[in-house]
Coordinates of C-alpha atoms in Angstrom, one line a residue:
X1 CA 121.1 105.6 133.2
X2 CA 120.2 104.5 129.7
X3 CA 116.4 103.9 128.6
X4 CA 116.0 100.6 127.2
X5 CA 115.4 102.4 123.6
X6 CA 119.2 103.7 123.7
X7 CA 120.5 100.2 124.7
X8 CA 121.7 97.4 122.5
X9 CA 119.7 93.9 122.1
X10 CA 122.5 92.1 124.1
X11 CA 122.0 94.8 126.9
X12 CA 118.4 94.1 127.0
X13 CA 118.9 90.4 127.6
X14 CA 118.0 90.1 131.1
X15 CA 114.4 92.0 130.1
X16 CA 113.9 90.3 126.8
X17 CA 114.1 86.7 128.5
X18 CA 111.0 88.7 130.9
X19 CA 108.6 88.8 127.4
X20 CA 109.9 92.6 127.5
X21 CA 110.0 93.8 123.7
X22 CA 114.4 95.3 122.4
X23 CA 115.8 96.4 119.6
X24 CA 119.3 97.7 118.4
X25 CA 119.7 101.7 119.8
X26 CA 116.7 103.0 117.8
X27 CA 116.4 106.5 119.5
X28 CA 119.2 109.6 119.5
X29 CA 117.9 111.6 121.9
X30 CA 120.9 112.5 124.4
X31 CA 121.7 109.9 127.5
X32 CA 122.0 111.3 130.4
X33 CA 125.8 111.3 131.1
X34 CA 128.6 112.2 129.2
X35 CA 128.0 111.9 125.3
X36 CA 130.2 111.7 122.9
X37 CA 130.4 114.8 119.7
X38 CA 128.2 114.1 116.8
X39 CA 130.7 113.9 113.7
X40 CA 130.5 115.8 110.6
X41 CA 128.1 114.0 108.3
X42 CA 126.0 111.7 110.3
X43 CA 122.1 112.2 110.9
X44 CA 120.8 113.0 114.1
X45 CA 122.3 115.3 116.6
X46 CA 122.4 113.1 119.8
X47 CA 125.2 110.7 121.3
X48 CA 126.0 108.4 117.9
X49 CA 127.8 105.8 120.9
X50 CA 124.9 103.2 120.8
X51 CA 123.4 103.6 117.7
X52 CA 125.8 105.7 115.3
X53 CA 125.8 103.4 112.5
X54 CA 122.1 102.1 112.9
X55 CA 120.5 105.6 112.4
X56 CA 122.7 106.8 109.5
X57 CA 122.0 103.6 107.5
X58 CA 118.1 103.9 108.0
X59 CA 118.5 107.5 106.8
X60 CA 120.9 106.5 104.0
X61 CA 118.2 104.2 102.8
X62 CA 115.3 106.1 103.5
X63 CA 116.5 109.0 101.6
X64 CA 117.8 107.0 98.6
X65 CA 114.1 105.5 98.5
X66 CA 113.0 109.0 98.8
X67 CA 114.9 110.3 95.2
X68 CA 117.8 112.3 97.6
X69 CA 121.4 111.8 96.4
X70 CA 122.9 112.3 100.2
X71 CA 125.7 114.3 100.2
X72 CA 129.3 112.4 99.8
X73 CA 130.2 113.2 103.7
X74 CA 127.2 110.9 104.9
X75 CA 127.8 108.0 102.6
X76 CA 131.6 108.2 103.8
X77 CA 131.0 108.0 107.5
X78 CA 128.8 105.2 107.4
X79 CA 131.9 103.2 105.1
X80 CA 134.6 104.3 107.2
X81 CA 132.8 103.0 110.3
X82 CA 133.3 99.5 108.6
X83 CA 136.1 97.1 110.2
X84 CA 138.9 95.6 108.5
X85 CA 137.2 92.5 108.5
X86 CA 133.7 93.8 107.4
X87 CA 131.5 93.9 110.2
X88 CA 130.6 97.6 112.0
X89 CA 130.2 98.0 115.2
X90 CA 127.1 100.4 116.8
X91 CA 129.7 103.2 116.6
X92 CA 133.6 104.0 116.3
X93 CA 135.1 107.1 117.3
X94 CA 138.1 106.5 116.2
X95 CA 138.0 105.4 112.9
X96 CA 142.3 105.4 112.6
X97 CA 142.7 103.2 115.0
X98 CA 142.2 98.9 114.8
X99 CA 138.4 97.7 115.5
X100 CA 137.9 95.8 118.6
X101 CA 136.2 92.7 117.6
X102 CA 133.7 92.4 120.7
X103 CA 132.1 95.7 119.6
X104 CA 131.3 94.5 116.0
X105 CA 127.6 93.6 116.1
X106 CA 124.9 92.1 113.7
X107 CA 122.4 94.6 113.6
X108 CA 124.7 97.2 112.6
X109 CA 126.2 95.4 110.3
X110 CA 123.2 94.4 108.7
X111 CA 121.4 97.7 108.2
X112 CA 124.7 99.0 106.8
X113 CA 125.1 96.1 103.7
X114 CA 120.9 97.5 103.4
X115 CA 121.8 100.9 103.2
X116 CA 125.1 100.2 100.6
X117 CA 123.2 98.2 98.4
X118 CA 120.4 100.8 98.1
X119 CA 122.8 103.9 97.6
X120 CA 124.7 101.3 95.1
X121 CA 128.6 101.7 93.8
X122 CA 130.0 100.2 97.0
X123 CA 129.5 96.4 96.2
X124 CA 133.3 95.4 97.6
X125 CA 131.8 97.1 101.3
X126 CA 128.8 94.7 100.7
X127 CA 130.9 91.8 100.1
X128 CA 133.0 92.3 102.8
X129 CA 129.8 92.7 105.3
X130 CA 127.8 89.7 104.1
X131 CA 131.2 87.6 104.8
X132 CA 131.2 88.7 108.4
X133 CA 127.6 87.9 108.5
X134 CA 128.3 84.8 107.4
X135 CA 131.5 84.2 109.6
X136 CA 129.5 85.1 112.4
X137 CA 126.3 83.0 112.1
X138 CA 126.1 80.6 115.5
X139 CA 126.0 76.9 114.6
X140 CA 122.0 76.6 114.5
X141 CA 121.8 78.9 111.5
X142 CA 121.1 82.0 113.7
X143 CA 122.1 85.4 114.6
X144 CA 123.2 87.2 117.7
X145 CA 123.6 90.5 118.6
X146 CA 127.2 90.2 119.5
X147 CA 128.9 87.4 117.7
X148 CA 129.7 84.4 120.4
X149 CA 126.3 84.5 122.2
X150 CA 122.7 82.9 122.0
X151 CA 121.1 83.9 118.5
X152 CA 117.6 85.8 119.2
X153 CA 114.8 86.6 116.7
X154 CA 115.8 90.2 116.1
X155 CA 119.4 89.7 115.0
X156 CA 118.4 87.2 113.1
X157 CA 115.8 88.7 110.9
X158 CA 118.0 92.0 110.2
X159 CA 121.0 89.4 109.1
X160 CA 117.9 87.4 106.6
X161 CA 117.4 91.2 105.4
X162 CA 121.2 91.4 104.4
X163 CA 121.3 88.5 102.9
X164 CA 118.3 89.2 100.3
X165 CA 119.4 92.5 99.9
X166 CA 122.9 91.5 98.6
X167 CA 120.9 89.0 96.5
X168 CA 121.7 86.1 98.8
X169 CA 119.3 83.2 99.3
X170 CA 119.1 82.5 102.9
X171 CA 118.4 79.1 102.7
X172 CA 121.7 78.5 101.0
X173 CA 123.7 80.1 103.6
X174 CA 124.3 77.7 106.5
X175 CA 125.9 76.7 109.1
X176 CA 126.8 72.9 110.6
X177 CA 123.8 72.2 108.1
X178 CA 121.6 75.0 109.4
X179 CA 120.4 77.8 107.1
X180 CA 119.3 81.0 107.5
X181 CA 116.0 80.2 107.7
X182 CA 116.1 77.5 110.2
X183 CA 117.8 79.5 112.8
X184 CA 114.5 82.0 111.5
X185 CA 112.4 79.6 112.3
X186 CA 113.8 78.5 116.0
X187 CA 112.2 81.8 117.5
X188 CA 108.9 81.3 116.1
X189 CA 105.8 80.2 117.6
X190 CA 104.1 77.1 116.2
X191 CA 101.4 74.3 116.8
X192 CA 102.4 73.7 120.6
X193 CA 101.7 77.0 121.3
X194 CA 98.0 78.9 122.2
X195 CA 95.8 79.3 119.2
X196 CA 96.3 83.2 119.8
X197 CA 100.0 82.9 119.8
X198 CA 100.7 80.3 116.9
X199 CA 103.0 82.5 114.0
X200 CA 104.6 84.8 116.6
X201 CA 108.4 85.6 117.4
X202 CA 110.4 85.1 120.7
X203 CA 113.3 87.1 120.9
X204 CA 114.8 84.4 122.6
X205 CA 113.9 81.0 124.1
X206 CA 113.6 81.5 128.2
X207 CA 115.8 79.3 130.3
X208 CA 113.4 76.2 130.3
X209 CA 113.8 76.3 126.8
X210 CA 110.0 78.0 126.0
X211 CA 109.1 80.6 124.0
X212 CA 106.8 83.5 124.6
X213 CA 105.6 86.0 122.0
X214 CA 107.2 89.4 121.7
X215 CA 106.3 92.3 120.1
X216 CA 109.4 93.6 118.3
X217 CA 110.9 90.5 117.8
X218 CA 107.7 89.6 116.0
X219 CA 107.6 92.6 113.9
X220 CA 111.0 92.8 112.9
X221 CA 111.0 88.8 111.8
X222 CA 108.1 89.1 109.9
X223 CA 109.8 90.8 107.2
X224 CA 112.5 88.8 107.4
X225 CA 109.7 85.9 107.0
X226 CA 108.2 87.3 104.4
X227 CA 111.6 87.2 102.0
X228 CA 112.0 91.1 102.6
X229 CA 114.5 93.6 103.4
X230 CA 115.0 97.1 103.6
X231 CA 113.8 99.7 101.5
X232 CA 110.3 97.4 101.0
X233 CA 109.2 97.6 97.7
X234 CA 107.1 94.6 97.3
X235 CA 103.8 95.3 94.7
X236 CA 102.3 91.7 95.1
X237 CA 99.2 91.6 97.1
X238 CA 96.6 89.4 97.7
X239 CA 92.7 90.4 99.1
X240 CA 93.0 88.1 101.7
X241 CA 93.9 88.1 104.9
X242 CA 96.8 86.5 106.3
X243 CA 96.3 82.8 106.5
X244 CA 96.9 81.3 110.2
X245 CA 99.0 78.5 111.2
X246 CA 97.2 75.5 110.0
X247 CA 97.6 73.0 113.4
X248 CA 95.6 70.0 113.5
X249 CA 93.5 69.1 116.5
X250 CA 96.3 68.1 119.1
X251 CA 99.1 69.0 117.2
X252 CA 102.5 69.5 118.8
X253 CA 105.1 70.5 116.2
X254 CA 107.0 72.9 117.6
X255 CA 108.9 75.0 114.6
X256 CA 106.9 76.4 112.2
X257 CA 107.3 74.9 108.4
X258 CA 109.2 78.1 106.6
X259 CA 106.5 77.5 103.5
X260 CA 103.8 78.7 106.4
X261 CA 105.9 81.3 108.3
X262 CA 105.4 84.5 106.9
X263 CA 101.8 83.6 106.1
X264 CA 101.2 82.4 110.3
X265 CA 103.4 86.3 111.2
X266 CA 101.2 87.8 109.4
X267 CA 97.9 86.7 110.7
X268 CA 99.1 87.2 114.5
X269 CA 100.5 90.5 114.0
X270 CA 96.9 91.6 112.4
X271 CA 95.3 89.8 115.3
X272 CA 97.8 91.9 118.1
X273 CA 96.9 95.2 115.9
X274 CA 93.7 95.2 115.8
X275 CA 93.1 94.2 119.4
X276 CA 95.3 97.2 120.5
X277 CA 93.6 99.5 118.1
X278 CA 95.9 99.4 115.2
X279 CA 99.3 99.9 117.1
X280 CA 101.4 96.9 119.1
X281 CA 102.7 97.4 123.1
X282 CA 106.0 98.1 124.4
X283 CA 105.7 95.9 128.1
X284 CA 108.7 96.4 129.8
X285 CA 109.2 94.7 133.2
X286 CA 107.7 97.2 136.6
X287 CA 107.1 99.9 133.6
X288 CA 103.2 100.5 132.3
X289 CA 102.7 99.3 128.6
X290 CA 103.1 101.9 126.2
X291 CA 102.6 102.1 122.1
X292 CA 105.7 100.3 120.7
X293 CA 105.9 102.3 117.5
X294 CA 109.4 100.2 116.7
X295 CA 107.4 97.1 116.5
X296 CA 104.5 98.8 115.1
X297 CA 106.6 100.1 111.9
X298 CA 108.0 96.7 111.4
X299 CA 104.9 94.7 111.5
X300 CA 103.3 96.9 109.0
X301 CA 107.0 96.6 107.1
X302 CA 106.0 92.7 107.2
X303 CA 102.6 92.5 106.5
X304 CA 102.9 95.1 103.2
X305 CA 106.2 92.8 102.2
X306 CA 104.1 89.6 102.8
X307 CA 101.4 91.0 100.3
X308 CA 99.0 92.2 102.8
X309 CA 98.9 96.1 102.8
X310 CA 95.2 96.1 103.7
X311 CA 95.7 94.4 106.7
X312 CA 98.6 97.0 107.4
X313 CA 96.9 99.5 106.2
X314 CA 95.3 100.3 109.8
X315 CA 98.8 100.6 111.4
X316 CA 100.0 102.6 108.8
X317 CA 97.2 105.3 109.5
X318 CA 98.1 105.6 113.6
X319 CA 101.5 106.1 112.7
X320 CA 100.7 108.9 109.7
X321 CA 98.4 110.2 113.1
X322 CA 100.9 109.4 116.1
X323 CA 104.3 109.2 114.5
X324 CA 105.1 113.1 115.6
X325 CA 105.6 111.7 119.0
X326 CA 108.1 108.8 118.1
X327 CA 110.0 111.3 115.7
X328 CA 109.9 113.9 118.6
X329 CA 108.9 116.4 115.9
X330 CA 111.2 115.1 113.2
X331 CA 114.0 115.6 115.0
X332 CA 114.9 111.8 115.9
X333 CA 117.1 110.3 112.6
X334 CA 116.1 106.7 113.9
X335 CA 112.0 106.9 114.3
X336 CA 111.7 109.3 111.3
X337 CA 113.7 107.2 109.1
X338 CA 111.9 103.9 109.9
X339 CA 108.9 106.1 109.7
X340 CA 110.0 107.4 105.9
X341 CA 110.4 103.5 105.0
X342 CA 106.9 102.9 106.1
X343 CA 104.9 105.9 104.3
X344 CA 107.2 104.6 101.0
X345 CA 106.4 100.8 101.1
X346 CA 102.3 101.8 101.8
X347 CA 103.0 104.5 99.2
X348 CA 101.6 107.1 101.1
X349 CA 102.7 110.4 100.4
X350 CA 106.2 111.3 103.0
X351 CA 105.4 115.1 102.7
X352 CA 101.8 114.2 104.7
X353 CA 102.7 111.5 106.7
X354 CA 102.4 113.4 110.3
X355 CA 104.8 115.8 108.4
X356 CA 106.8 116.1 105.8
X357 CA 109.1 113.2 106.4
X358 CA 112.0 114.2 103.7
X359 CA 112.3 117.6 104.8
X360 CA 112.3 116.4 108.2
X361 CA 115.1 113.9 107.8
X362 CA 117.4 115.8 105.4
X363 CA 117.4 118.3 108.1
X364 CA 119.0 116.2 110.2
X365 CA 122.2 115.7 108.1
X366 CA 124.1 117.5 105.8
X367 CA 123.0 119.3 102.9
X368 CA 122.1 116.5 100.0
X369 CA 123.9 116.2 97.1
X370 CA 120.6 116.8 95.0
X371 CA 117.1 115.9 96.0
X372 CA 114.3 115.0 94.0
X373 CA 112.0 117.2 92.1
X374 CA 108.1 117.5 92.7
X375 CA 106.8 114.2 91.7
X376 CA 105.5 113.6 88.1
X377 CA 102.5 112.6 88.9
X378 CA 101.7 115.9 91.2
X379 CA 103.2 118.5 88.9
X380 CA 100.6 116.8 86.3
X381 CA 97.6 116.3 88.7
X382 CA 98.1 120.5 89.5
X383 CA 99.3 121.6 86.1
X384 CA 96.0 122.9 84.2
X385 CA 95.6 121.0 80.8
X386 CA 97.3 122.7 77.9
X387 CA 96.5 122.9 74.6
X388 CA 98.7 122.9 71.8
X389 CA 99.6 123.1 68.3
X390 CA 101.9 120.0 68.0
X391 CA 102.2 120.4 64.2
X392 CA 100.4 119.0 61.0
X393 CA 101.1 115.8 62.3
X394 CA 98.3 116.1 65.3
X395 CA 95.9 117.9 63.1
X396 CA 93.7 115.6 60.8
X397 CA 91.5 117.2 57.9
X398 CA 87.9 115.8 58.4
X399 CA 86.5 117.2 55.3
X400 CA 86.5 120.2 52.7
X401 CA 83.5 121.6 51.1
X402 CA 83.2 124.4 48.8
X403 CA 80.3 126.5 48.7
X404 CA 79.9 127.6 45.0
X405 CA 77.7 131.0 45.1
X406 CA 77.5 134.8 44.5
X407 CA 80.5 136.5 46.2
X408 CA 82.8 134.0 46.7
X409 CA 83.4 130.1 48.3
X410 CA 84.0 129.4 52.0
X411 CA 86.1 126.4 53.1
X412 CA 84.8 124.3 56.1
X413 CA 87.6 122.4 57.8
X414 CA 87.1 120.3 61.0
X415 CA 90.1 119.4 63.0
X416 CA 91.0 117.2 66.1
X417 CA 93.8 117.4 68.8
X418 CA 95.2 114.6 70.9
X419 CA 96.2 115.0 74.2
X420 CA 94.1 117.5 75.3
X421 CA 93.8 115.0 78.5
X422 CA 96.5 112.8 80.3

């Protein structure tokens, strides 16, 4: 059987609609039955069948973020996995043959136009994936999994994250008069809700219609909230913390305005990480709660895009501390790439982040094309100062003075250097 980390968001259904937290296939650790052969030039060394594409574009773009030039036989698989009419499926064996429509999906497609857009050159792939995206967006502006179902929270943030990487305001691509952002917003917890769950994410509505808060679904929309997408680079911060859902006394509004969302995310995934001591819980149905370092990554992914990397900055530790469990040792392409694009946006250093992340991952694929030297900024911090003789330009006389007396004169010259300290 399949753990619920190898199995798709549409496969999870039945346990989402239970409050249980999903995700595309974010783990490549083998399944238990038959797997199929890892091809030449994708990361990871487990079955690629549920989450081929997924872990090669978090790699792709971790790396790129990372200064490595991948090498050409990685960049090609994840292009040659895309369908004649631009989406990807999770993975494709057979890449000479016709796509199947029903195994296109979303999430794939969406970290693939990420990962394109941050190698760069390969803007007609782009293209081509945001018009699936766009052919495929359900009639209230959201996102499913697998195109011709319920939209969910998850789907629908990764597809926002597409759309802003390829430069795309979501608010401007609708459906039957529904953006982006409103099918966002229809997962999203607002003024009906308990004060303690007000700002977070459903993955989907239950069958009454109501909406109960979910980790991952939570995490992975607040970036998506918060105008973001993948690699995060985001440098405005603010000091304060994330504001909550402003609800008058007996308020009922159930959607959440979009000029409040990523703000009302924020503050209840600081609440949820600081009551579970900096890390958010994987509940499944029958199964005892565990860390959820998926939803973990992404809520500190949203809160450092939102402008709040103090408040992340306590998930951001556990991981640096716990991550080597999630990554199995660096040897899981998914979990060490998402854990790559965390240390980056916190601008931590990846070589001491519960390992050294780059190494790790480029282990994991083929040889890179050309990675990047030791940083500037280390090679001077370790470098001794030099000093130097940079010509008559850097030298300045101070003054002469001639001693007249018995024997001779002596010349006095003072002199200063620049540079001496960087």
């Amino acid at each position: 059987m399949l753990t619920a980390a190898r199995l798709g968001a549409a496969a999870l259904s039945a346990a989402l609609l239970a409050g249980a937290a999903a995700a595309p296939a974010l783990a490549d650790s083998p399944s238990t039955g038959a797997t199929a052969p890892v091809p030449e030039g994708l990361y990871g060394k487990g079955d690629p069948t549920y989450d081929g594409v997924w872990r090669q574009s978090l790699a792709l773009t971790a790396l790129t973020g990372a200064k490595v030039t991948p090498a050409d036989s990685a960049v090609s698989w994840l292009t040659g996995q895309q369908c004649a009419d631009g989406g990807w499926p999770s993975y494709r064996a057979d890449t000479s043959a016709a796509c199947d429509a029903k195994n296109e999906d979303s999430n794939a497609t969406a970290v693939a136009v990420q990962a394109l857009v941050a190698l760069g050159g390969h803007q007609d792939a782009v293209d081509k994936g945001v018009q699936w995206l766009k052919a495929n967006q359900n009639a209230d502006g959201s996102w499913a999994y697998t195109p011709g179902t319920p939209g969910d929270a998850n789907s629908t943030g990764l597809a926002v994250n597409a759309l802003l990487a390829a430069k795309l305001d979501p608010a401007g691509v609708a459906k039957s008069g529904r953006s982006a952002f409103d099918g966002l917003a229809l997962f999203q917890l607002g003024c009906a809700a308990p004060a303690d769950q007000r700002g977070a994410f459903a993955y989907q509505p239950d069958p009454t219609g109501a909406l109960a808060p979910n980790a991952l679904a939570s995490g992975q929309a607040s970036l998506a909230a918060a105008g973001g997408k993948l690699p995060v680079t985001n440098t405005n911060r603010t000091d304060a913390a994330p504001k909550a859902l402003p609800c008058a006394d007996g308020a009922t509004e159930p959607l959440v305005p979009r000029a409040d969302s990523a703000e009302a995310a924020g503050a209840y995934l600081t609440a949820q990480l600081a009551a579970g001591g900096q890390h958010l819980t994987l509940s499944l149905p029958g199964a005892t709660p565990t860390p959820d370092y998926t939803a973990t990554a992404w809520a500190a992914l949203g809160l450092i895009q939102g402008g709040h990397p103090q408040q992340a900055a306590g998930a951001v530790d556990w991981l640096a501390k716990e991550g080597g469990t999630w990554t199995k040792s660096g040897t899981d392409a998914s979990a060490t790439a998402t854990l790559l694009l965390v240390a980056q946006a916190a601008q931590r250093d990846p070589a001491a982040f519960g390992g050294d992340l780059v190494a790790q991952l480029t282990a994991l694929g083929p040889a890179p094309k050309a990675t990047a030297p030791a940083s500037a900024s280390a090679s001077a911090s370790s470098a001794p100062a030099k000093k130097k003789d940079d010509g008559l330009g850097q030298w300045w006389p101070i003054g002469i003075g001639l001693l007249i007396g018995v024997g001779g004169g002596l010349v006095l010259s003072l002199q200063r250097k620049r540079g001496l300290k960087r």
